[in-house]
PDB file of C-alpha atoms in Angstrom:
ATOM      1  CA  MET A   1      74.954 209.205  82.772  1.00 90.00           C
ATOM      2  CA  LYS A   2      72.393 210.231  86.026  1.00 95.00           C
ATOM      3  CA  SER A   3      68.958 210.225  84.454  1.00 97.00           C
ATOM      4  CA  ILE A   4      67.737 206.835  82.119  1.00 97.00           C
ATOM      5  CA  LEU A   5      64.625 206.637  80.577  1.00 98.00           C
ATOM      6  CA  THR A   6      62.272 203.674  79.569  1.00 97.00           C
ATOM      7  CA  TYR A   7      59.194 202.540  78.668  1.00 96.00           C
ATOM      8  CA  TRP A   8      56.732 199.561  79.948  1.00 95.00           C
ATOM      9  CA  ASN A   9      53.424 198.452  77.875  1.00 91.00           C
ATOM     10  CA  GLY A  10      53.343 195.057  79.307  1.00 89.00           C
ATOM     11  CA  SER A  11      54.922 193.050  76.180  1.00 86.00           C
ATOM     12  CA  PRO A  12      57.686 190.802  76.485  1.00 83.00           C
ATOM     13  CA  SER A  13      60.000 193.124  74.218  1.00 80.00           C
ATOM     14  CA  SER A  14      59.622 195.850  76.943  1.00 86.00           C
ATOM     15  CA  GLU A  15      60.080 193.545  79.968  1.00 87.00           C
ATOM     16  CA  LYS A  16      63.699 193.217  78.101  1.00 85.00           C
ATOM     17  CA  GLN A  17      64.288 196.277  78.302  1.00 89.00           C
ATOM     18  CA  ILE A  18      63.114 197.240  81.646  1.00 93.00           C
ATOM     19  CA  SER A  19      65.599 194.971  83.000  1.00 91.00           C
ATOM     20  CA  ALA A  20      68.246 196.647  80.815  1.00 92.00           C
ATOM     21  CA  ALA A  21      67.746 199.687  82.044  1.00 95.00           C
ATOM     22  CA  VAL A  22      67.402 198.635  85.382  1.00 95.00           C
ATOM     23  CA  ALA A  23      71.310 197.084  84.655  1.00 92.00           C
ATOM     24  CA  ALA A  24      72.360 200.342  83.466  1.00 92.00           C
ATOM     25  CA  ALA A  25      70.809 202.635  86.576  1.00 95.00           C
ATOM     26  CA  GLN A  26      72.550 200.099  89.465  1.00 93.00           C
ATOM     27  CA  GLN A  27      75.818 200.528  87.234  1.00 90.00           C
ATOM     28  CA  PHE A  28      75.526 204.387  87.020  1.00 91.00           C
ATOM     29  CA  ASP A  29      73.810 204.851  90.134  1.00 94.00           C
ATOM     30  CA  ALA A  30      71.402 206.637  87.938  1.00 96.00           C
ATOM     31  CA  HIS A  31      67.644 207.621  88.341  1.00 98.00           C
ATOM     32  CA  LEU A  32      65.180 205.578  86.851  1.00 98.00           C
ATOM     33  CA  SER A  33      62.177 207.139  84.450  1.00 98.00           C
ATOM     34  CA  ILE A  34      59.502 204.359  83.120  1.00 98.00           C
ATOM     35  CA  ALA A  35      56.834 205.489  80.949  1.00 98.00           C
ATOM     36  CA  ALA A  36      53.849 203.277  81.462  1.00 97.00           C
ATOM     37  CA  ILE A  37      52.329 203.151  78.110  1.00 96.00           C
ATOM     38  CA  GLY A  38      48.333 202.973  77.620  1.00 95.00           C
ATOM     39  CA  TYR A  39      47.659 203.309  74.036  1.00 92.00           C
ATOM     40  CA  ALA A  40      44.413 205.110  72.525  1.00 90.00           C
ATOM     41  CA  PRO A  41      43.500 203.886  69.134  1.00 81.00           C
ATOM     42  CA  GLU A  42      43.447 205.375  66.130  1.00 75.00           C
ATOM     43  CA  ILE A  43      40.202 206.762  64.896  1.00 65.00           C
ATOM     44  CA  VAL A  44      40.188 207.434  60.959  1.00 57.00           C
ATOM     45  CA  GLY A  45      38.252 210.089  60.137  1.00 56.00           C
ATOM     46  CA  ASP A  46      34.926 211.839  62.287  1.00 56.00           C
ATOM     47  CA  VAL A  47      33.290 210.062  64.402  1.00 55.00           C
ATOM     48  CA  PRO A  48      29.739 211.593  64.269  1.00 54.00           C
ATOM     49  CA  TYR A  49      29.586 213.721  67.771  1.00 51.00           C
ATOM     50  CA  GLY A  50      25.211 213.112  67.460  1.00 51.00           C
ATOM     51  CA  TYR A  51      25.668 209.832  67.098  1.00 47.00           C
ATOM     52  CA  GLY A  52      27.925 208.740  70.096  1.00 51.00           C
ATOM     53  CA  GLY A  53      30.582 209.563  68.840  1.00 57.00           C
ATOM     54  CA  LEU A  54      31.741 212.095  72.011  1.00 62.00           C
ATOM     55  CA  GLU A  55      30.553 209.036  74.077  1.00 69.00           C
ATOM     56  CA  VAL A  56      32.972 206.569  71.949  1.00 67.00           C
ATOM     57  CA  ARG A  57      35.940 208.703  71.935  1.00 69.00           C
ATOM     58  CA  GLU A  58      35.935 209.377  76.083  1.00 77.00           C
ATOM     59  CA  LYS A  59      35.794 205.319  76.569  1.00 80.00           C
ATOM     60  CA  LEU A  60      38.267 204.383  74.163  1.00 76.00           C
ATOM     61  CA  ASN A  61      40.202 207.395  76.027  1.00 84.00           C
ATOM     62  CA  ALA A  62      38.854 205.963  79.669  1.00 90.00           C
ATOM     63  CA  HIS A  63      40.264 202.800  79.190  1.00 91.00           C
ATOM     64  CA  ALA A  64      43.828 203.960  77.835  1.00 92.00           C
ATOM     65  CA  GLU A  65      44.124 205.560  80.765  1.00 94.00           C
ATOM     66  CA  GLU A  66      43.195 202.641  83.124  1.00 96.00           C
ATOM     67  CA  ASP A  67      45.821 200.729  80.925  1.00 95.00           C
ATOM     68  CA  ALA A  68      48.353 202.877  81.973  1.00 97.00           C
ATOM     69  CA  ALA A  69      47.652 203.481  85.555  1.00 97.00           C
ATOM     70  CA  LYS A  70      48.357 199.705  85.967  1.00 97.00           C
ATOM     71  CA  LEU A  71      51.339 199.556  83.909  1.00 97.00           C
ATOM     72  CA  VAL A  72      52.369 202.400  86.786  1.00 98.00           C
ATOM     73  CA  VAL A  73      52.003 200.651  89.598  1.00 97.00           C
ATOM     74  CA  GLU A  74      53.853 197.193  88.223  1.00 96.00           C
ATOM     75  CA  ALA A  75      56.796 199.713  87.011  1.00 97.00           C
ATOM     76  CA  THR A  76      56.731 201.549  90.479  1.00 97.00           C
ATOM     77  CA  GLU A  77      56.760 197.809  92.126  1.00 97.00           C
ATOM     78  CA  ARG A  78      59.708 197.022  89.944  1.00 96.00           C
ATOM     79  CA  LEU A  79      61.780 199.777  91.116  1.00 97.00           C
ATOM     80  CA  LYS A  80      61.150 199.085  94.802  1.00 97.00           C
ATOM     81  CA  ILE A  81      62.045 195.438  94.103  1.00 96.00           C
ATOM     82  CA  GLU A  82      64.737 196.646  92.949  1.00 96.00           C
ATOM     83  CA  SER A  83      65.229 199.233  94.923  1.00 96.00           C
ATOM     84  CA  LEU A  84      66.159 202.064  92.785  1.00 96.00           C
ATOM     85  CA  ARG A  85      65.614 205.816  92.957  1.00 96.00           C
ATOM     86  CA  GLY A  86      62.849 206.465  90.473  1.00 97.00           C
ATOM     87  CA  GLU A  87      59.548 206.881  89.083  1.00 97.00           C
ATOM     88  CA  ALA A  88      56.839 205.550  86.930  1.00 98.00           C
ATOM     89  CA  PHE A  89      54.342 208.121  84.810  1.00 98.00           C
ATOM     90  CA  PRO A  90      51.465 207.139  82.538  1.00 98.00           C
ATOM     91  CA  LEU A  91      52.112 207.934  78.595  1.00 97.00           C
ATOM     92  CA  VAL A  92      48.327 208.087  76.990  1.00 96.00           C
ATOM     93  CA  THR A  93      49.170 208.170  73.404  1.00 95.00           C
ATOM     94  CA  THR A  94      48.162 206.773  70.043  1.00 93.00           C
ATOM     95  CA  PRO A  95      50.664 204.569  68.310  1.00 91.00           C
ATOM     96  CA  ALA A  96      51.388 207.742  65.645  1.00 91.00           C
ATOM     97  CA  GLU A  97      51.625 210.022  68.804  1.00 95.00           C
ATOM     98  CA  LEU A  98      54.167 208.055  70.568  1.00 95.00           C
ATOM     99  CA  ALA A  99      57.564 209.177  68.741  1.00 94.00           C
ATOM    100  CA  LEU A 100      56.617 213.026  69.714  1.00 96.00           C
ATOM    101  CA  LYS A 101      54.928 212.092  72.901  1.00 97.00           C
ATOM    102  CA  PHE A 102      58.213 209.988  74.161  1.00 97.00           C
ATOM    103  CA  GLY A 103      60.650 212.108  72.702  1.00 97.00           C
ATOM    104  CA  ARG A 104      59.689 214.752  74.516  1.00 96.00           C
ATOM    105  CA  ARG A 105      60.604 213.436  77.858  1.00 96.00           C
ATOM    106  CA  ALA A 106      63.594 212.002  76.069  1.00 97.00           C
ATOM    107  CA  ARG A 107      65.432 215.504  76.322  1.00 96.00           C
ATOM    108  CA  TYR A 108      66.092 215.097  79.870  1.00 94.00           C
ATOM    109  CA  ALA A 109      67.311 211.910  80.138  1.00 96.00           C
ATOM    110  CA  ASP A 110      70.808 211.066  79.570  1.00 95.00           C
ATOM    111  CA  LEU A 111      70.357 207.926  78.118  1.00 96.00           C
ATOM    112  CA  VAL A 112      67.036 206.569  76.349  1.00 97.00           C
ATOM    113  CA  VAL A 113      66.766 202.155  76.637  1.00 96.00           C
ATOM    114  CA  LEU A 114      64.757 200.423  74.414  1.00 94.00           C
ATOM    115  CA  ALA A 115      64.932 197.064  72.932  1.00 88.00           C
ATOM    116  CA  GLN A 116      65.477 195.879  69.065  1.00 87.00           C
ATOM    117  CA  PRO A 117      62.693 197.101  66.892  1.00 79.00           C
ATOM    118  CA  VAL A 118      61.719 193.368  66.330  1.00 67.00           C
ATOM    119  CA  GLY A 119      59.788 190.778  67.665  1.00 59.00           C
ATOM    120  CA  ASP A 120      56.223 191.342  69.496  1.00 56.00           C
ATOM    121  CA  ASP A 121      55.993 194.642  70.539  1.00 61.00           C
ATOM    122  CA  PHE A 122      52.577 196.319  70.353  1.00 57.00           C
ATOM    123  CA  TYR A 123      52.334 199.397  67.583  1.00 68.00           C
ATOM    124  CA  GLN A 124      56.119 198.903  66.785  1.00 81.00           C
ATOM    125  CA  GLY A 125      56.391 201.149  69.817  1.00 86.00           C
ATOM    126  CA  ALA A 126      60.416 200.316  70.070  1.00 86.00           C
ATOM    127  CA  LYS A 127      60.955 201.775  66.709  1.00 88.00           C
ATOM    128  CA  ARG A 128      58.465 204.516  67.886  1.00 91.00           C
ATOM    129  CA  ALA A 129      60.218 205.361  70.738  1.00 93.00           C
ATOM    130  CA  PHE A 130      63.826 204.919  68.853  1.00 93.00           C
ATOM    131  CA  GLU A 131      62.940 207.735  66.483  1.00 91.00           C
ATOM    132  CA  GLY A 132      61.038 209.993  68.992  1.00 93.00           C
ATOM    133  CA  ALA A 133      64.063 209.595  71.251  1.00 94.00           C
ATOM    134  CA  LEU A 134      66.755 210.420  68.410  1.00 92.00           C
ATOM    135  CA  PHE A 135      64.315 213.690  66.372  1.00 91.00           C
ATOM    136  CA  HIS A 136      62.204 215.051  69.116  1.00 93.00           C
ATOM    137  CA  GLY A 137      64.268 214.240  72.409  1.00 94.00           C
ATOM    138  CA  ASP A 138      68.083 214.733  71.212  1.00 91.00           C
ATOM    139  CA  ALA A 139      68.704 211.695  73.207  1.00 93.00           C
ATOM    140  CA  ALA A 140      71.572 208.829  73.095  1.00 96.00           C
ATOM    141  CA  VAL A 141      70.065 205.736  72.739  1.00 96.00           C
ATOM    142  CA  LEU A 142      71.104 202.093  73.801  1.00 95.00           C
ATOM    143  CA  ILE A 143      69.139 199.208  71.518  1.00 94.00           C
ATOM    144  CA  CYS A 144      69.662 196.028  74.136  1.00 90.00           C
ATOM    145  CA  THR A 145      69.384 192.629  72.936  1.00 85.00           C
ATOM    146  CA  GLU A 146      68.952 189.030  74.834  1.00 75.00           C
ATOM    147  CA  THR A 147      72.138 189.705  76.722  1.00 71.00           C
ATOM    148  CA  VAL A 148      73.107 192.938  78.209  1.00 74.00           C
ATOM    149  CA  ASN A 149      76.825 193.801  79.246  1.00 78.00           C
ATOM    150  CA  LEU A 150      77.220 197.873  80.272  1.00 82.00           C
ATOM    151  CA  ASN A 151      80.794 196.898  81.550  1.00 85.00           C
ATOM    152  CA  PRO A 152      82.939 195.877  77.782  1.00 90.00           C
ATOM    153  CA  LYS A 153      85.923 195.146  77.675  1.00 93.00           C
ATOM    154  CA  ARG A 154      85.787 195.561  73.391  1.00 96.00           C
ATOM    155  CA  VAL A 155      83.944 197.944  72.031  1.00 97.00           C
ATOM    156  CA  MET A 156      83.563 198.650  68.254  1.00 98.00           C
ATOM    157  CA  ILE A 157      82.905 201.783  66.635  1.00 98.00           C
ATOM    158  CA  ALA A 158      81.090 201.729  63.323  1.00 97.00           C
ATOM    159  CA  TRP A 159      83.267 204.846  61.677  1.00 97.00           C
ATOM    160  CA  ASP A 160      82.058 207.120  58.569  1.00 94.00           C
ATOM    161  CA  GLY A 161      83.604 209.977  59.527  1.00 95.00           C
ATOM    162  CA  SER A 162      80.311 212.016  59.968  1.00 94.00           C
ATOM    163  CA  PRO A 163      79.331 214.408  62.723  1.00 94.00           C
ATOM    164  CA  VAL A 164      77.056 212.226  63.689  1.00 94.00           C
ATOM    165  CA  ALA A 165      79.150 209.328  64.329  1.00 96.00           C
ATOM    166  CA  LEU A 166      81.593 211.562  66.274  1.00 97.00           C
ATOM    167  CA  ARG A 167      78.913 212.774  68.385  1.00 96.00           C
ATOM    168  CA  ALA A 168      77.751 209.138  69.455  1.00 96.00           C
ATOM    169  CA  VAL A 169      81.686 208.922  70.750  1.00 97.00           C
ATOM    170  CA  ARG A 170      81.197 211.497  72.630  1.00 96.00           C
ATOM    171  CA  ARG A 171      77.602 210.632  74.449  1.00 95.00           C
ATOM    172  CA  ALA A 172      78.982 207.337  74.651  1.00 95.00           C
ATOM    173  CA  HIS A 173      82.159 208.170  76.717  1.00 92.00           C
ATOM    174  CA  PRO A 174      80.987 206.916  80.511  1.00 89.00           C
ATOM    175  CA  LEU A 175      80.865 203.142  78.450  1.00 89.00           C
ATOM    176  CA  LEU A 176      84.182 203.825  78.087  1.00 90.00           C
ATOM    177  CA  VAL A 177      86.238 203.811  81.358  1.00 82.00           C
ATOM    178  CA  SER A 178      87.417 200.319  82.031  1.00 83.00           C
ATOM    179  CA  ILE A 179      87.712 198.498  78.594  1.00 90.00           C
ATOM    180  CA  ASP A 180      90.598 196.768  76.733  1.00 93.00           C
ATOM    181  CA  GLU A 181      89.929 198.056  73.428  1.00 95.00           C
ATOM    182  CA  ILE A 182      88.176 200.315  71.169  1.00 97.00           C
ATOM    183  CA  GLU A 183      88.442 199.454  67.597  1.00 98.00           C
ATOM    184  CA  ILE A 184      87.339 202.167  65.143  1.00 98.00           C
ATOM    185  CA  VAL A 185      85.631 200.037  61.893  1.00 98.00           C
ATOM    186  CA  LEU A 186      85.323 201.533  58.652  1.00 97.00           C
ATOM    187  CA  VAL A 187      83.422 199.647  55.882  1.00 97.00           C
ATOM    188  CA  ASP A 188      84.810 200.188  52.308  1.00 96.00           C
ATOM    189  CA  ALA A 189      86.458 203.490  53.681  1.00 95.00           C
ATOM    190  CA  SER A 190      87.738 206.382  51.298  1.00 95.00           C
ATOM    191  CA  ALA A 191      91.146 208.018  52.470  1.00 96.00           C
ATOM    192  CA  ASP A 192      89.511 211.122  53.599  1.00 97.00           C
ATOM    193  CA  GLN A 193      87.467 208.608  56.007  1.00 96.00           C
ATOM    194  CA  MET A 194      90.661 206.948  57.154  1.00 97.00           C
ATOM    195  CA  HIS A 195      92.167 209.944  57.960  1.00 97.00           C
ATOM    196  CA  SER A 196      89.207 211.401  60.324  1.00 97.00           C
ATOM    197  CA  ALA A 197      89.572 207.464  61.775  1.00 98.00           C
ATOM    198  CA  GLU A 198      93.179 208.455  62.705  1.00 98.00           C
ATOM    199  CA  GLU A 199      92.469 211.832  64.135  1.00 98.00           C
ATOM    200  CA  LEU A 200      89.579 210.090  66.323  1.00 98.00           C
ATOM    201  CA  ALA A 201      91.654 207.510  67.442  1.00 97.00           C
ATOM    202  CA  LEU A 202      94.432 210.292  68.643  1.00 97.00           C
ATOM    203  CA  MET A 203      91.742 211.932  70.508  1.00 96.00           C
ATOM    204  CA  LEU A 204      90.813 208.612  72.597  1.00 96.00           C
ATOM    205  CA  SER A 205      94.132 208.051  73.081  1.00 95.00           C
ATOM    206  CA  ARG A 206      94.598 210.875  75.032  1.00 94.00           C
ATOM    207  CA  TYR A 207      92.294 209.234  77.147  1.00 93.00           C
ATOM    208  CA  ASP A 208      94.337 206.063  77.468  1.00 94.00           C
ATOM    209  CA  LEU A 209      91.763 204.470  75.853  1.00 94.00           C
ATOM    210  CA  PRO A 210      94.110 201.520  73.758  1.00 95.00           C
ATOM    211  CA  THR A 211      92.269 202.186  69.975  1.00 96.00           C
ATOM    212  CA  SER A 212      93.161 200.433  66.756  1.00 97.00           C
ATOM    213  CA  ILE A 213      91.661 201.147  63.156  1.00 98.00           C
ATOM    214  CA  ALA A 214      89.796 197.836  61.108  1.00 97.00           C
ATOM    215  CA  ARG A 215      89.086 198.875  57.126  1.00 96.00           C
ATOM    216  CA  VAL A 216      86.678 195.938  55.840  1.00 96.00           C
ATOM    217  CA  ALA A 217      84.924 195.161  52.890  1.00 96.00           C
ATOM    218  CA  SER A 218      81.281 195.094  52.391  1.00 94.00           C
ATOM    219  CA  ASP A 219      81.477 191.983  49.639  1.00 94.00           C
ATOM    220  CA  ASP A 220      78.131 192.716  48.520  1.00 91.00           C
ATOM    221  CA  MET A 221      76.534 192.938  52.036  1.00 94.00           C
ATOM    222  CA  THR A 222      75.225 195.891  53.319  1.00 93.00           C
ATOM    223  CA  ASP A 223      77.014 198.179  55.496  1.00 93.00           C
ATOM    224  CA  ALA A 224      74.860 197.119  58.415  1.00 94.00           C
ATOM    225  CA  GLU A 225      75.786 193.154  57.994  1.00 96.00           C
ATOM    226  CA  ALA A 226      79.381 193.640  57.355  1.00 97.00           C
ATOM    227  CA  LEU A 227      79.440 195.536  60.733  1.00 97.00           C
ATOM    228  CA  LYS A 228      77.675 192.403  62.171  1.00 96.00           C
ATOM    229  CA  ARG A 229      79.918 190.509  60.598  1.00 97.00           C
ATOM    230  CA  HIS A 230      83.143 191.974  62.123  1.00 97.00           C
ATOM    231  CA  GLN A 231      81.395 192.430  65.125  1.00 97.00           C
ATOM    232  CA  ILE A 232      80.867 188.435  65.295  1.00 96.00           C
ATOM    233  CA  GLU A 233      84.883 188.182  64.341  1.00 96.00           C
ATOM    234  CA  SER A 234      86.471 190.724  66.453  1.00 96.00           C
ATOM    235  CA  GLY A 235      84.364 189.571  69.643  1.00 95.00           C
ATOM    236  CA  ALA A 236      83.145 193.226  70.739  1.00 96.00           C
ATOM    237  CA  GLU A 237      81.066 193.624  73.240  1.00 95.00           C
ATOM    238  CA  LEU A 238      79.269 196.868  72.231  1.00 96.00           C
ATOM    239  CA  MET A 239      78.426 198.455  69.149  1.00 97.00           C
ATOM    240  CA  ILE A 240      78.846 202.728  69.171  1.00 97.00           C
ATOM    241  CA  SER A 241      77.152 204.203  66.107  1.00 96.00           C
ATOM    242  CA  GLY A 242      76.017 207.549  64.582  1.00 95.00           C
ATOM    243  CA  ALA A 243      72.209 207.571  63.894  1.00 92.00           C
ATOM    244  CA  TYR A 244      70.648 209.185  60.765  1.00 87.00           C
ATOM    245  CA  GLY A 245      74.119 210.690  58.887  1.00 74.00           C
ATOM    246  CA  HIS A 246      71.402 210.561  55.534  1.00 60.00           C
ATOM    247  CA  SER A 247      67.932 211.710  55.760  1.00 58.00           C
ATOM    248  CA  ARG A 248      65.520 209.824  57.295  1.00 53.00           C
ATOM    249  CA  PHE A 249      63.765 210.181  54.031  1.00 46.00           C
ATOM    250  CA  ARG A 250      67.074 208.074  52.168  1.00 45.00           C
ATOM    251  CA  GLU A 251      66.689 205.718  54.747  1.00 45.00           C
ATOM    252  CA  LEU A 252      63.584 204.880  54.432  1.00 48.00           C
ATOM    253  CA  LEU A 253      63.859 204.480  50.706  1.00 40.00           C
ATOM    254  CA  LEU A 254      67.466 203.035  49.918  1.00 42.00           C
ATOM    255  CA  GLY A 255      68.128 201.235  53.862  1.00 48.00           C
ATOM    256  CA  GLY A 256      70.675 202.397  56.101  1.00 77.00           C
ATOM    257  CA  VAL A 257      73.149 201.710  59.074  1.00 87.00           C
ATOM    258  CA  THR A 258      70.335 203.518  60.766  1.00 86.00           C
ATOM    259  CA  ARG A 259      67.385 201.546  59.497  1.00 85.00           C
ATOM    260  CA  ASP A 260      69.081 198.151  59.553  1.00 89.00           C
ATOM    261  CA  LEU A 261      71.591 198.103  62.308  1.00 92.00           C
ATOM    262  CA  PRO A 262      69.769 198.084  64.975  1.00 91.00           C
ATOM    263  CA  GLY A 263      67.290 194.873  64.319  1.00 89.00           C
ATOM    264  CA  ILE A 264      70.606 192.701  63.434  1.00 91.00           C
ATOM    265  CA  SER A 265      72.860 193.326  66.176  1.00 93.00           C
ATOM    266  CA  ALA A 266      73.969 190.459  68.317  1.00 91.00           C
ATOM    267  CA  VAL A 267      75.289 193.121  71.260  1.00 93.00           C
ATOM    268  CA  PRO A 268      74.058 196.492  72.903  1.00 93.00           C
ATOM    269  CA  LEU A 269      74.206 199.105  70.042  1.00 96.00           C
ATOM    270  CA  PHE A 270      74.787 202.267  71.221  1.00 96.00           C
ATOM    271  CA  MET A 271      73.333 204.874  69.016  1.00 96.00           C
ATOM    272  CA  ALA A 272      73.350 209.331  68.845  1.00 95.00           C
ATOM    273  CA  ARG A 273      72.737 211.773  66.053  1.00 90.00           C
TER     274      ARG A 273
END
């Protein structure tokens, strides 16, 4: 992982992800890119150009550009303090366009580091950046928690036998170099899913990665809650999961692991689709 991307918008949440991205860049000796976000306001409907509308738009955009420029200076200074290779660049966007614009930048990153999509982040930035990185950037995403351990000894794979889950495991391989145990965890698994877990364990064993399989019951919890419970009981320090194995619309209506797990995970969460 030689190219890492995150963003900075001045919020405490984005400060956490900057710290996690710095740790990742140091561990992998990677180039760190920081998008300095300047938010242009959403303007609903047309502002009449003949009544100062154009002037209003220009002033609002100028403020957003100034905000982004200030954050570029702060982020650049952070890179210098940490003695990291990288750069900060301005990204002026409306909240609605953040997913698309950030996602386009994520196309050329090996890893996108984000905070959990909860808390005080402006305009739900982490949530929008998360979906942008996955859908517009085809990037792997690391959701960081309060403490970030990028050299875990115990890793848990949330497995359902889907192609997106397998792709997440493949993309996470650089994080699996010096671990003591990988546990493949299935919730209310079918026979076919158990068979696929055995095939995955065999594949990982060829890399000399010690792997076991755990089949857990949901016990009237959501799959995400069952996975979190098992993570706490097992002491796993990193969780790997596929993202949006079901459609985004279905997860929006009914919920799912991708919607629920990032906000409740107690350990860093690596996701890809």
